[in-house]
Amino acid sequence: MRIRIRRWLIAVATLGVSLLAHAEGELNVYNWNNYIAADTIARFEAETGIHVTYDVFDSNEVLEGKLLAGRTGYDVVVPTSNFMARQIQAGIYLPLDKARLTHYGDLDPVLMADLAVVDPGNTYGVPYMEGTEGLGINRAMIIERLGEDAPLDSWDLVFKLENLARLDCGVAFLDSPVDMWSPVLNYLGKDPNSTNPSDYQGEALALMKSLKPYVTYFHSSKYIDDLATGEICVAVGYSGDVAQAMLAAEEAGNGVEVDYVIPKEGSLRFVDMFAIPKDARHVVEAHRFIDFMTRPDIAAANTNAIWYANPVPAATPMVSEAIRNDPSIYPPEAVVKKLWVARVMPPKLDRVMNRAWTEVKSGR
Amino acid sequence: MNLLRRWLPDRRWGVIAPPFLWLSLFFVIPFALVFKISLSEMAIAQPPYVPLLEYLDGVLNVRLNFGNYTWLFDDPLYADAYLSSLGIAAWSTVICLAIGYPMAYAISKMRGSLQNLCLLLVVLPSWTSLLIRVYAWMGILKNDGIINNVLLAVGLIAEPLRLLNTTGAVYVGIVYAYLPFMVLPLYANLTRMDPRLLEAAADLGARPLTRFLRITLPLSVGGVIAGSMLVFIPAVGEFVVPELLGGNEATMIGKVLWGEFFANRDWPVASAVATLMLLVLILPILLFHRYQSRELEVAR
């Protein structure tokens, strides 16, 4: 559900390149923007002699739109698990040939068991990275307004009207129905994956509508820059993206300090998956790429670059200490227990959720 | 020779065929495809809708689903979005006209080299992608942007004004993006105007304002209409500007369409929205066309 329109530019630029190449020993990869270490592709090409065309997308919706239209030309794509579940139902993926994936056994067995709920038998997907949804906060600005005992580690900070109303330093919510309804329902003590349409219309809708006047904007990527520059002081955002804001603020040296917290009530956890579309033309190369990306040293290098956790336990010792000991990136057991994964929703419910979200935003 | 001519198609077809082909290839066929999908039903499949025609046991089954259209009338969201899009497009057109007419008029009155320079300046921004120019506007309008920084430095305001993510910003974006489409047809029209008419009017004692109101303005109506249509029609379906500059107050139909297609992944409803949008636009297009053909008759 992450939308990052600014990176269209990069996508458009790389698309031009992708149209040129289609020989043997080729591979076309379609991944999230800013979601790989700078030298990973070069290392893969040097080791295998396969030429990679690497394109990026900015939202699951855009990826899904392309995949459902068919003939994308991509050999490896990276949907988030809940989106992938529906794409599996649409029958657009090739079953993975696990014999070709030499590092398959290194993947975290607990996570694989979780993923089997959306991908029965782990037939179609291999996890790439995982992250959480939480709060990107500017402590100093919040404490200035709410006092020392501000609930910085709780959804109370943004979902309790009396707190939100006093945060005139700028608040960003994600513009994503699933990623917002899910924590709201959980906050109200309901099933965050509720398939009951009335859950999205009663109390939850009323709460969100009451909060709306105090939300500066709903957007899924603008908050990265705005947190870093102090334009806003709270964002409901994704762990790795908030980490990018932290780094940007540090580099700018503008005195802004950004932190990421997973609220104590729990939050949404997402896993992005490698998968091979049924109409892929370079299936062997695609398997080699997925295998390469799950190799512990490569997985660790990627995590060090993008600040998302990888599902390869053997890679953890190679992950830099700052990241591996950061409870917001590698959450401890007690926190993991409170995280949940978005389930695939029936189409009718998607519509209910999206319609309710439109009502929150537009008042209609 | 005569025999050959009889067997060859009429030469006039050579003239008519290219625009006809163009229209079929880039309008009629794509629109027919969209219309077809709008009569289908959503499915979890690739492509994500139920096929319209099915050949089963020697029987051709055609299933038409008009539910997508009734759906659009059941939920006020769509009517609101159409109306707000039409409203924003109409006001943008008026603003473009108010800015563009004096610009085109001034350029048409300039001497040769200056005229070319000014025309170049009008066209020049479109050499960069619209997306990049809209991002530039984000930089200008944001809290920490140029306008707010200048106003803060001068001391006119104590707190940054909220300029970005508002309907006002959408107007700024649309007017900025489409202004050249208003200026160019107006300029073309105004330079074609016969200066002797104005001289004759002056000789007969008409003052400058009268000359403008009674001669220049009526004769430039064609340019006004052409420019207005070129602004109004694409502005109704605008997506990039409201997405990047807009707030949540006004939902434009382009954003609703995006939501149906990507967020709801309901291609049939998205196609119905698109079809209806075309119907909404067809009235002004027809009016424009009628005016244009009348103009041509007069010119002949």
XYZ file of C-alpha atoms in Angstrom:
664
model
C 0.000 0.000 0.000
C 2.979 2.281 -0.142
C 2.721 4.976 -2.719
C 5.733 6.961 -3.726
C 4.903 8.993 -6.742
C 8.122 10.981 -6.785
C 9.976 7.858 -7.769
C 7.947 7.621 -10.956
C 10.697 9.653 -12.469
C 13.220 6.930 -11.821
C 10.771 4.300 -12.986
C 10.140 6.130 -16.219
C 13.851 6.604 -16.801
C 14.638 2.946 -16.254
C 11.688 1.780 -18.331
C 13.354 3.224 -21.404
C 16.351 1.021 -20.799
C 14.216 -2.061 -20.228
C 12.649 -1.815 -23.660
C 16.015 -2.281 -25.317
C 17.147 -5.626 -23.940
C 15.638 -9.075 -24.549
C 18.383 -11.597 -25.248
C 19.354 -14.814 -23.419
C 21.090 -14.435 -20.079
C 18.743 -11.554 -19.402
C 16.634 -10.846 -16.360
C 14.001 -8.191 -15.786
C 13.426 -7.327 -12.142
C 10.637 -5.085 -10.835
C 11.191 -4.047 -7.220
C 10.203 -1.270 -4.833
C 12.133 1.981 -5.110
C 15.050 2.444 -2.669
C 14.804 -1.203 -1.733
C 18.212 -2.689 -2.537
C 21.869 -1.926 -1.804
C 23.610 0.089 -4.496
C 26.021 -2.670 -5.556
C 23.786 -5.764 -5.290
C 22.810 -5.890 -8.960
C 26.399 -5.344 -10.105
C 27.546 -8.215 -7.877
C 24.857 -10.515 -9.258
C 25.805 -9.649 -12.820
C 29.504 -10.197 -12.131
C 28.890 -13.586 -10.506
C 26.408 -14.978 -13.000
C 27.019 -13.152 -16.270
C 23.274 -12.465 -16.418
C 22.401 -8.973 -17.519
C 19.776 -7.416 -15.245
C 17.293 -4.749 -16.176
C 16.137 -3.317 -12.884
C 12.934 -1.277 -12.722
C 11.203 0.141 -9.687
C 7.585 0.729 -8.726
C 6.043 2.866 -6.042
C 2.913 1.092 -4.873
C 1.394 -2.358 -4.683
C -1.588 -1.038 -6.608
C 0.579 -0.062 -9.561
C 2.327 -3.431 -9.534
C -0.980 -5.272 -9.311
C -2.521 -3.196 -12.094
C 0.322 -4.234 -14.388
C 0.362 -7.870 -13.316
C -3.375 -8.302 -13.830
C -3.172 -6.742 -17.279
C -0.516 -9.373 -18.099
C 2.629 -9.570 -20.242
C 4.624 -7.208 -18.063
C 7.929 -8.603 -19.339
C 9.178 -8.880 -15.758
C 10.735 -12.081 -14.469
C 10.857 -11.229 -10.765
C 8.377 -8.979 -8.950
C 8.113 -8.020 -5.270
C 4.488 -7.738 -4.049
C 3.593 -7.408 -0.370
C 2.252 -10.678 1.011
C -1.406 -9.625 1.388
C -1.477 -8.360 -2.196
C 0.303 -11.466 -3.344
C -2.386 -13.642 -1.788
C -4.993 -12.240 -4.141
C -2.632 -12.380 -7.093
C -2.103 -16.074 -6.348
C -5.886 -16.541 -6.499
C -5.875 -14.820 -9.876
C -3.406 -17.480 -11.002
C -0.693 -15.175 -12.275
C 2.376 -16.764 -10.667
C 4.620 -19.666 -11.511
C 5.185 -22.264 -8.745
C 8.785 -21.899 -7.574
C 11.227 -24.688 -8.337
C 12.646 -25.004 -4.832
C 15.419 -27.342 -6.017
C 16.932 -24.308 -7.709
C 16.870 -22.253 -4.502
C 19.932 -23.420 -2.593
C 19.358 -21.028 0.317
C 15.699 -21.871 0.725
C 16.444 -23.818 3.922
C 18.038 -20.724 5.489
C 14.759 -18.814 5.598
C 13.191 -18.152 9.005
C 10.864 -21.156 9.558
C 8.478 -19.187 11.820
C 7.947 -16.558 9.157
C 7.559 -19.199 6.445
C 4.821 -20.876 8.494
C 3.077 -17.488 8.840
C 3.336 -16.875 5.124
C 1.841 -20.261 4.334
C -1.498 -18.726 5.380
C -1.476 -16.469 2.320
C 0.681 -18.695 0.109
C -0.309 -22.306 0.889
C 2.735 -24.561 0.969
C 4.943 -21.511 0.264
C 4.442 -22.469 -3.364
C 4.846 -19.122 -5.080
C 6.806 -16.755 -2.908
C 10.081 -16.243 -1.066
C 10.248 -13.388 1.461
C 12.671 -10.561 0.705
C 12.340 -8.040 3.533
C 9.973 -7.300 6.362
C 8.994 -4.125 8.091
C 6.340 -2.678 10.342
C 3.968 0.215 10.381
C 4.376 2.598 13.289
C 4.953 6.179 14.322
C 7.682 8.447 13.025
C 8.057 11.075 15.731
C 9.926 14.254 16.488
C 10.196 13.942 20.275
C 11.166 17.538 21.017
C 8.306 19.084 19.065
C 5.731 16.708 20.563
C 6.886 17.155 24.164
C 6.790 20.898 23.688
C 3.070 20.582 22.972
C 1.916 17.612 25.037
C 4.362 17.772 27.938
C 6.860 15.249 29.266
C 4.276 12.480 29.705
C 3.205 12.516 26.050
C 2.187 8.961 25.020
C 5.037 8.576 22.543
C 4.869 4.782 22.503
C 1.132 4.446 21.940
C -1.468 4.891 19.216
C -3.059 7.258 21.795
C -0.706 9.877 20.399
C -2.573 10.101 17.118
C -5.858 8.274 17.675
C -6.892 10.162 20.828
C -8.554 13.398 19.806
C -7.320 15.478 22.772
C -3.708 14.599 21.906
C -3.971 14.972 18.158
C -5.798 18.292 18.429
C -2.858 19.812 20.297
C -0.264 18.602 17.750
C -0.288 21.694 15.574
C 3.265 20.897 14.474
C 2.000 18.773 11.593
C 0.645 15.213 11.450
C 0.727 12.868 8.468
C -1.436 9.768 8.069
C -0.844 7.148 5.399
C -3.193 7.377 2.457
C -3.896 3.683 2.471
C -7.219 2.193 3.578
C -5.828 -1.160 4.752
C -2.869 0.310 6.593
C -5.016 2.851 8.438
C -8.186 0.869 9.201
C -6.155 -2.018 10.500
C -4.500 -0.156 13.434
C -7.685 1.840 14.080
C -9.742 -1.340 14.457
C -7.074 -2.823 16.700
C -7.040 0.370 18.765
C -10.807 0.086 19.226
C -10.391 -3.508 20.392
C -11.650 -5.071 17.183
C -10.115 -7.574 14.801
C -7.633 -5.585 12.677
C -8.447 -7.907 9.777
C -12.193 -7.708 10.281
C -14.285 -8.824 7.325
C -17.420 -7.381 8.893
C -18.444 -4.324 6.808
C -20.106 -2.608 9.801
C -16.752 -2.461 11.593
C -15.613 0.018 8.969
C -18.692 2.166 9.274
C -19.565 2.638 12.925
C -17.168 3.623 15.657
C -14.029 3.428 13.506
C -15.415 5.743 10.843
C -16.683 8.199 13.468
C -13.277 8.239 15.163
C -11.388 8.846 11.932
C -13.795 11.562 10.844
C -13.336 13.318 14.183
C -9.541 13.133 13.804
C -9.465 14.289 10.202
C -9.524 18.065 10.824
C -6.275 17.730 12.760
C -4.457 15.635 10.168
C -2.232 17.853 8.042
C -2.376 15.477 5.090
C -2.931 11.892 4.018
C -0.067 10.662 1.914
C 2.126 7.586 1.838
C 5.545 9.036 1.021
C 5.668 12.805 1.504
C 6.222 12.287 5.229
C 9.777 11.020 4.641
C 11.019 14.474 3.614
C 8.692 16.354 5.928
C 9.791 14.464 9.053
C 13.404 15.079 8.126
C 12.929 18.821 7.671
C 10.670 19.294 10.705
C 7.699 20.223 8.508
C 5.687 17.667 10.483
C 6.248 16.148 13.940
C 4.322 12.868 13.708
C 3.719 10.474 10.855
C 1.996 7.133 10.727
C 4.548 5.473 8.479
C 6.615 2.450 7.534
C 9.705 1.494 9.544
C 12.274 1.682 6.746
C 10.851 4.908 5.378
C 11.014 6.582 8.783
C 14.599 5.291 9.049
C 15.328 7.090 5.780
C 13.907 10.276 7.310
C 16.148 9.767 10.368
C 19.231 9.451 8.169
C 18.245 12.414 6.021
C 17.790 14.602 9.111
C 21.168 13.488 10.451
C 22.880 14.249 7.148
C 21.210 17.641 6.864
C 22.403 18.525 10.356
C 19.356 20.742 10.809
C 18.840 19.842 14.458
C 15.800 17.701 13.672
C 15.751 14.323 15.407
C 13.415 11.653 14.139
C 12.553 8.404 15.919
C 10.521 5.376 14.978
C 8.326 3.523 17.469
C 6.131 0.487 17.176
C 3.153 1.434 19.379
C 2.706 -0.775 22.427
C -0.806 -1.811 21.332
C 0.799 -3.561 18.370
C 0.817 -2.799 14.702
C 0.797 -4.089 11.187
C 3.723 -6.061 9.920
C 4.353 -6.553 6.245
C 6.522 -8.900 4.247
C 7.518 -8.211 0.667
C 7.841 -11.329 -1.432
C 9.796 -12.405 -4.481
C 7.600 -14.092 -7.057
C 7.849 -15.089 -10.716
C 4.966 -14.154 -13.045
C 3.574 -17.051 -15.092
C 4.504 -15.358 -18.361
C 8.138 -14.702 -17.328
C 10.584 -15.490 -20.122
C 13.722 -15.968 -18.033
C 12.610 -18.450 -15.401
C 16.010 -20.005 -14.737
C 17.639 -16.600 -14.313
C 14.767 -15.517 -12.055
C 15.421 -18.458 -9.725
C 19.115 -17.639 -9.650
C 18.319 -14.067 -8.703
C 15.981 -15.057 -5.875
C 18.576 -17.545 -4.653
C 21.260 -14.862 -4.757
C 19.126 -12.392 -2.826
C 18.485 -14.876 -0.008
C 22.195 -15.665 0.386
C 23.108 -14.522 3.927
C 25.886 -12.078 2.953
C 23.738 -10.445 0.252
C 20.662 -10.262 2.489
C 22.794 -8.625 5.204
C 24.264 -6.096 2.759
C 20.773 -5.141 1.619
C 19.490 -4.750 5.165
C 22.461 -2.545 5.998
C 21.544 -0.317 3.086
C 17.759 -0.087 3.384
C 17.121 -0.616 7.128
C 14.490 -3.307 6.694
C 14.874 -6.706 8.369
C 15.617 -9.711 6.177
C 14.159 -13.178 6.817
C 17.521 -14.975 6.750
C 18.608 -15.672 10.372
C 22.129 -16.613 9.221
C 22.507 -13.066 7.893
C 21.810 -11.371 11.219
C 25.395 -11.523 12.579
C 26.537 -9.693 9.414
C 23.965 -6.940 9.863
C 25.466 -3.827 11.434
C 25.033 -3.654 15.169
C 23.025 -0.428 15.082
C 20.377 -2.060 12.909
C 20.314 -5.523 14.417
C 19.957 -4.146 17.950
C 17.329 -1.608 16.947
C 14.060 -2.915 18.404
C 12.075 -1.043 15.771
C 13.783 -2.943 12.946
C 14.459 -6.286 14.609
C 11.633 -6.231 17.178
C 12.078 -8.422 20.274
C 9.886 -11.483 20.780
C 7.406 -9.668 23.051
C 6.767 -7.002 20.399
C 6.568 -9.479 17.526
C 3.718 -11.214 19.357
C 1.658 -8.036 19.090
C 2.247 -7.555 15.376
C -0.185 -8.833 12.808
C -0.189 -9.358 9.073
C -2.887 -7.961 6.762
C -5.030 -10.741 5.395
C -6.465 -10.791 1.919
C -9.984 -9.327 1.917
C -12.950 -10.329 -0.227
C -13.366 -7.813 -3.124
C -16.656 -6.487 -1.737
C -14.939 -5.655 1.534
C -12.086 -3.885 -0.242
C -14.716 -1.626 -1.697
C -16.337 -1.008 1.700
C -12.945 -0.180 3.198
C -11.942 2.127 0.357
C -15.314 3.845 0.308
C -15.169 4.475 4.060
C -11.662 5.838 3.618
C -12.860 8.231 0.916
C -15.568 9.356 3.336
C -12.938 10.083 5.986
C -10.871 12.141 3.579
C -13.546 13.996 1.657
C -16.355 14.074 4.222
C -18.698 12.466 1.680
C -6.278 5.498 -68.275
C -9.959 5.938 -67.719
C -10.328 2.290 -66.869
C -7.530 2.501 -64.337
C -9.089 5.486 -62.663
C -12.358 3.624 -62.305
C -10.683 0.805 -60.431
C -8.582 2.982 -58.166
C -10.323 4.452 -55.152
C -11.438 8.013 -55.414
C -8.558 10.358 -54.756
C -10.559 12.122 -52.060
C -10.211 9.022 -49.901
C -6.513 9.707 -49.697
C -7.328 12.928 -47.903
C -10.089 11.567 -45.710
C -8.436 8.277 -44.755
C -5.560 9.449 -42.510
C -7.660 11.437 -40.021
C -10.282 8.714 -40.153
C -7.691 6.037 -39.416
C -6.204 8.199 -36.692
C -9.587 8.627 -35.049
C -10.419 4.926 -35.212
C -7.025 3.797 -34.010
C -6.647 6.206 -31.125
C -10.213 6.918 -30.143
C -12.897 4.565 -31.427
C -11.096 1.277 -30.800
C -9.739 2.125 -27.314
C -13.098 3.544 -26.333
C -14.889 0.418 -27.566
C -12.536 -1.677 -25.415
C -13.210 0.479 -22.353
C -16.940 0.361 -23.001
C -16.785 -3.419 -23.319
C -15.043 -3.768 -19.955
C -17.597 -1.438 -18.367
C -20.314 -3.993 -19.131
C -18.426 -6.796 -17.475
C -18.096 -7.951 -13.898
C -15.087 -7.854 -11.613
C -13.259 -11.141 -11.034
C -10.085 -12.296 -9.350
C -8.356 -13.272 -12.561
C -6.060 -11.998 -15.242
C -7.435 -9.715 -16.647
C -9.554 -8.989 -13.563
C -13.018 -9.123 -15.141
C -15.412 -11.741 -16.473
C -15.284 -12.168 -20.269
C -18.285 -10.687 -22.037
C -18.548 -13.352 -24.703
C -18.381 -17.017 -23.912
C -18.586 -19.837 -26.382
C -19.960 -22.851 -24.541
C -21.204 -26.068 -26.176
C -21.768 -24.362 -29.479
C -23.752 -21.529 -27.868
C -22.419 -18.005 -27.829
C -23.308 -16.442 -24.499
C -23.268 -12.699 -24.117
C -23.463 -11.366 -20.582
C -23.972 -7.656 -20.199
C -23.831 -6.140 -16.749
C -25.295 -2.675 -16.413
C -24.844 -2.778 -12.656
C -21.656 -0.726 -12.906
C -23.625 2.211 -14.267
C -26.459 2.009 -11.744
C -23.744 1.788 -9.070
C -22.393 5.166 -10.162
C -25.808 6.720 -9.649
C -26.411 5.068 -6.274
C -23.386 6.578 -4.573
C -23.253 10.400 -4.450
C -19.436 10.230 -4.487
C -19.352 9.971 -8.272
C -21.810 12.775 -8.993
C -19.908 14.979 -6.529
C -16.600 14.165 -8.170
C -17.957 14.832 -11.689
C -19.449 18.119 -10.553
C -16.361 19.271 -8.699
C -14.194 18.316 -11.698
C -16.448 20.260 -14.047
C -16.446 23.202 -11.642
C -12.676 23.231 -11.210
C -12.163 22.838 -14.962
C -14.621 25.643 -15.725
C -13.064 28.077 -13.248
C -9.571 27.149 -14.434
C -10.698 27.914 -17.975
C -12.036 31.303 -16.919
C -8.797 32.127 -15.088
C -6.708 30.925 -18.052
C -8.779 33.157 -20.301
C -8.383 36.152 -17.991
C -4.608 35.708 -17.963
C -4.170 34.299 -21.460
C -6.197 36.833 -23.436
C -4.162 39.893 -22.414
C -0.985 37.867 -22.939
C -1.980 36.755 -26.433
C -3.195 40.253 -27.261
C 0.050 41.857 -26.131
C 2.165 39.305 -28.006
C 0.166 39.790 -31.188
C 0.853 43.531 -31.002
C 4.631 43.144 -30.569
C 7.166 43.517 -33.333
C 8.562 40.401 -35.045
C 11.610 39.387 -33.045
C 10.101 40.193 -29.656
C 6.968 38.309 -30.661
C 8.983 35.184 -31.429
C 10.846 35.474 -28.151
C 7.610 35.801 -26.161
C 6.017 32.867 -27.971
C 9.094 30.819 -27.195
C 8.782 31.777 -23.529
C 5.162 30.587 -23.519
C 6.089 27.234 -25.037
C 9.447 26.717 -23.347
C 8.201 25.295 -20.006
C 6.483 22.427 -21.822
C 9.915 21.184 -22.888
C 10.217 19.705 -19.387
C 7.856 17.040 -18.146
C 4.652 18.236 -16.526
C 5.464 16.043 -13.536
C 8.698 17.903 -12.884
C 6.986 21.269 -13.222
C 4.296 20.208 -10.751
C 7.034 19.145 -8.331
C 8.540 22.600 -8.741
C 5.203 24.037 -7.645
C 5.308 21.830 -4.566
C 8.645 23.433 -3.769
C 7.176 26.894 -4.234
C 3.984 26.353 -2.255
C 5.046 24.187 0.676
C 5.311 25.500 4.258
C 9.070 25.727 3.926
C 8.773 26.913 0.319
C 9.709 30.068 -1.526
C 6.474 32.003 -1.022
C 6.211 31.324 2.697
C 9.892 32.020 3.267
C 9.692 35.371 1.506
C 6.517 36.383 3.364
C 8.044 35.306 6.683
C 11.266 37.172 5.977
C 9.396 40.331 5.051
C 7.349 39.956 8.219
C 3.950 39.940 6.540
C 3.040 36.675 8.264
C 4.136 35.108 11.526
C 3.219 31.503 10.695
C 3.601 29.781 7.308
C 0.416 29.849 5.247
C -1.021 26.528 4.184
C -0.786 26.779 0.411
C 0.067 23.255 -0.655
C -2.565 20.500 -0.454
C -5.426 22.905 -1.011
C -7.939 23.391 -3.798
C -6.258 26.722 -4.487
C -3.037 24.879 -5.281
C -4.966 22.695 -7.735
C -6.157 25.831 -9.532
C -2.618 27.193 -9.627
C -1.344 23.908 -11.073
C -4.042 23.520 -13.699
C -3.938 27.150 -14.824
C -0.157 27.004 -15.014
C -0.142 23.711 -16.940
C -2.802 24.661 -19.482
C -2.124 28.353 -20.017
C -0.108 27.769 -23.245
C -3.113 25.953 -24.722
C -5.135 29.110 -24.176
C -2.507 31.589 -25.355
C -1.489 29.882 -28.599
C -4.882 29.595 -30.359
C -5.755 33.109 -29.187
C -2.482 34.434 -30.544
C -3.009 32.657 -33.864
C -6.456 34.170 -34.066
C -5.421 37.700 -33.071
C -2.466 37.959 -35.481
C -4.693 36.908 -38.363
C -6.968 39.847 -37.722
C -7.044 42.412 -40.492
C -5.533 45.659 -39.095
C -7.428 47.669 -41.721
C -10.653 47.011 -39.844
C -9.254 48.765 -36.783
C -7.881 51.613 -38.925
C -11.262 52.077 -40.568
C -12.947 52.133 -37.164
C -10.428 54.687 -35.922
C -11.052 56.824 -38.999
C -14.737 56.698 -38.217
C -14.012 58.039 -34.744
C -14.109 54.885 -32.596
C -12.015 55.141 -29.446
C -9.561 52.311 -28.538
C -11.934 50.662 -26.057
C -14.809 50.721 -28.534
C -12.549 49.312 -31.237
C -11.530 46.480 -28.948
C -15.045 45.692 -27.763
C -16.778 46.005 -31.144
C -14.108 44.606 -33.479
C -11.242 42.705 -31.860
C -13.286 40.851 -29.255
C -16.116 39.622 -31.525
C -13.610 38.546 -34.170
C -11.551 36.601 -31.647
C -14.448 34.519 -30.317
C -13.184 31.571 -32.383
C -9.831 31.721 -30.604
C -11.524 32.089 -27.214
C -13.636 29.012 -27.818
C -10.752 26.952 -29.206
C -8.495 27.924 -26.280
C -11.230 27.306 -23.721
C -11.944 23.840 -25.078
C -8.254 22.953 -25.122
C -8.086 23.913 -21.445
C -11.468 22.720 -20.219
C -11.592 19.242 -21.740
C -8.267 17.877 -20.456
C -8.641 19.740 -17.138
C -11.823 17.786 -16.296
C -9.906 14.507 -16.299
C -6.741 15.895 -14.723
C -5.037 13.473 -12.322
C -1.434 14.531 -11.720
C -2.182 18.049 -10.456
C -4.886 17.174 -7.880
C -2.892 14.144 -6.780
C 0.277 16.113 -6.065
C -0.969 19.580 -5.156
C -4.525 18.916 -3.995
C -5.880 18.436 -0.527
C -8.891 16.464 0.512
C -11.625 19.065 0.011
C -12.315 18.532 -3.675
C -12.256 15.045 -5.150
C -11.686 15.184 -8.888
C -12.944 12.418 -11.128
C -9.403 11.538 -12.234
C -8.552 10.542 -8.684
C -11.799 8.577 -8.327
C -10.924 6.757 -11.545
C -7.469 5.922 -10.212
C -9.002 4.636 -6.986
C -11.461 2.391 -8.819
C -8.772 1.002 -11.073
C -5.949 0.517 -8.574
C -7.308 0.598 -5.007
C -10.591 -1.225 -5.675
C -9.047 -3.030 -8.667
C -12.529 -2.921 -10.154
C -11.815 -2.437 -13.855
C -15.480 -2.634 -14.881
C -16.533 0.213 -12.548
C -13.410 2.192 -13.532
C -14.378 1.760 -17.191
C -17.934 2.864 -16.432
C -16.569 6.006 -14.739
C -14.416 6.672 -17.822
C -17.310 6.098 -20.214
C -19.541 8.433 -18.250
C -16.794 11.038 -18.194
C -16.687 10.919 -21.982
C -20.446 11.383 -22.132
C -20.143 14.397 -19.831
C -17.486 15.849 -22.122
C -19.189 15.034 -25.382
C -21.640 17.932 -25.133
C -18.973 20.680 -25.046
C -16.974 18.830 -27.713
C -19.996 18.689 -30.013
C -20.740 22.355 -29.436
C -17.144 23.179 -30.234
C -17.261 21.075 -33.370
C -20.455 22.747 -34.565
C -18.976 26.145 -33.978
C -15.824 25.179 -35.827
C -17.616 23.872 -38.889
C -19.738 27.016 -38.952
C -16.559 29.094 -38.841
C -15.164 27.127 -41.768
C -18.340 27.736 -43.792
C -18.136 31.452 -43.079
C -14.471 31.524 -44.024
C -15.302 29.879 -47.294
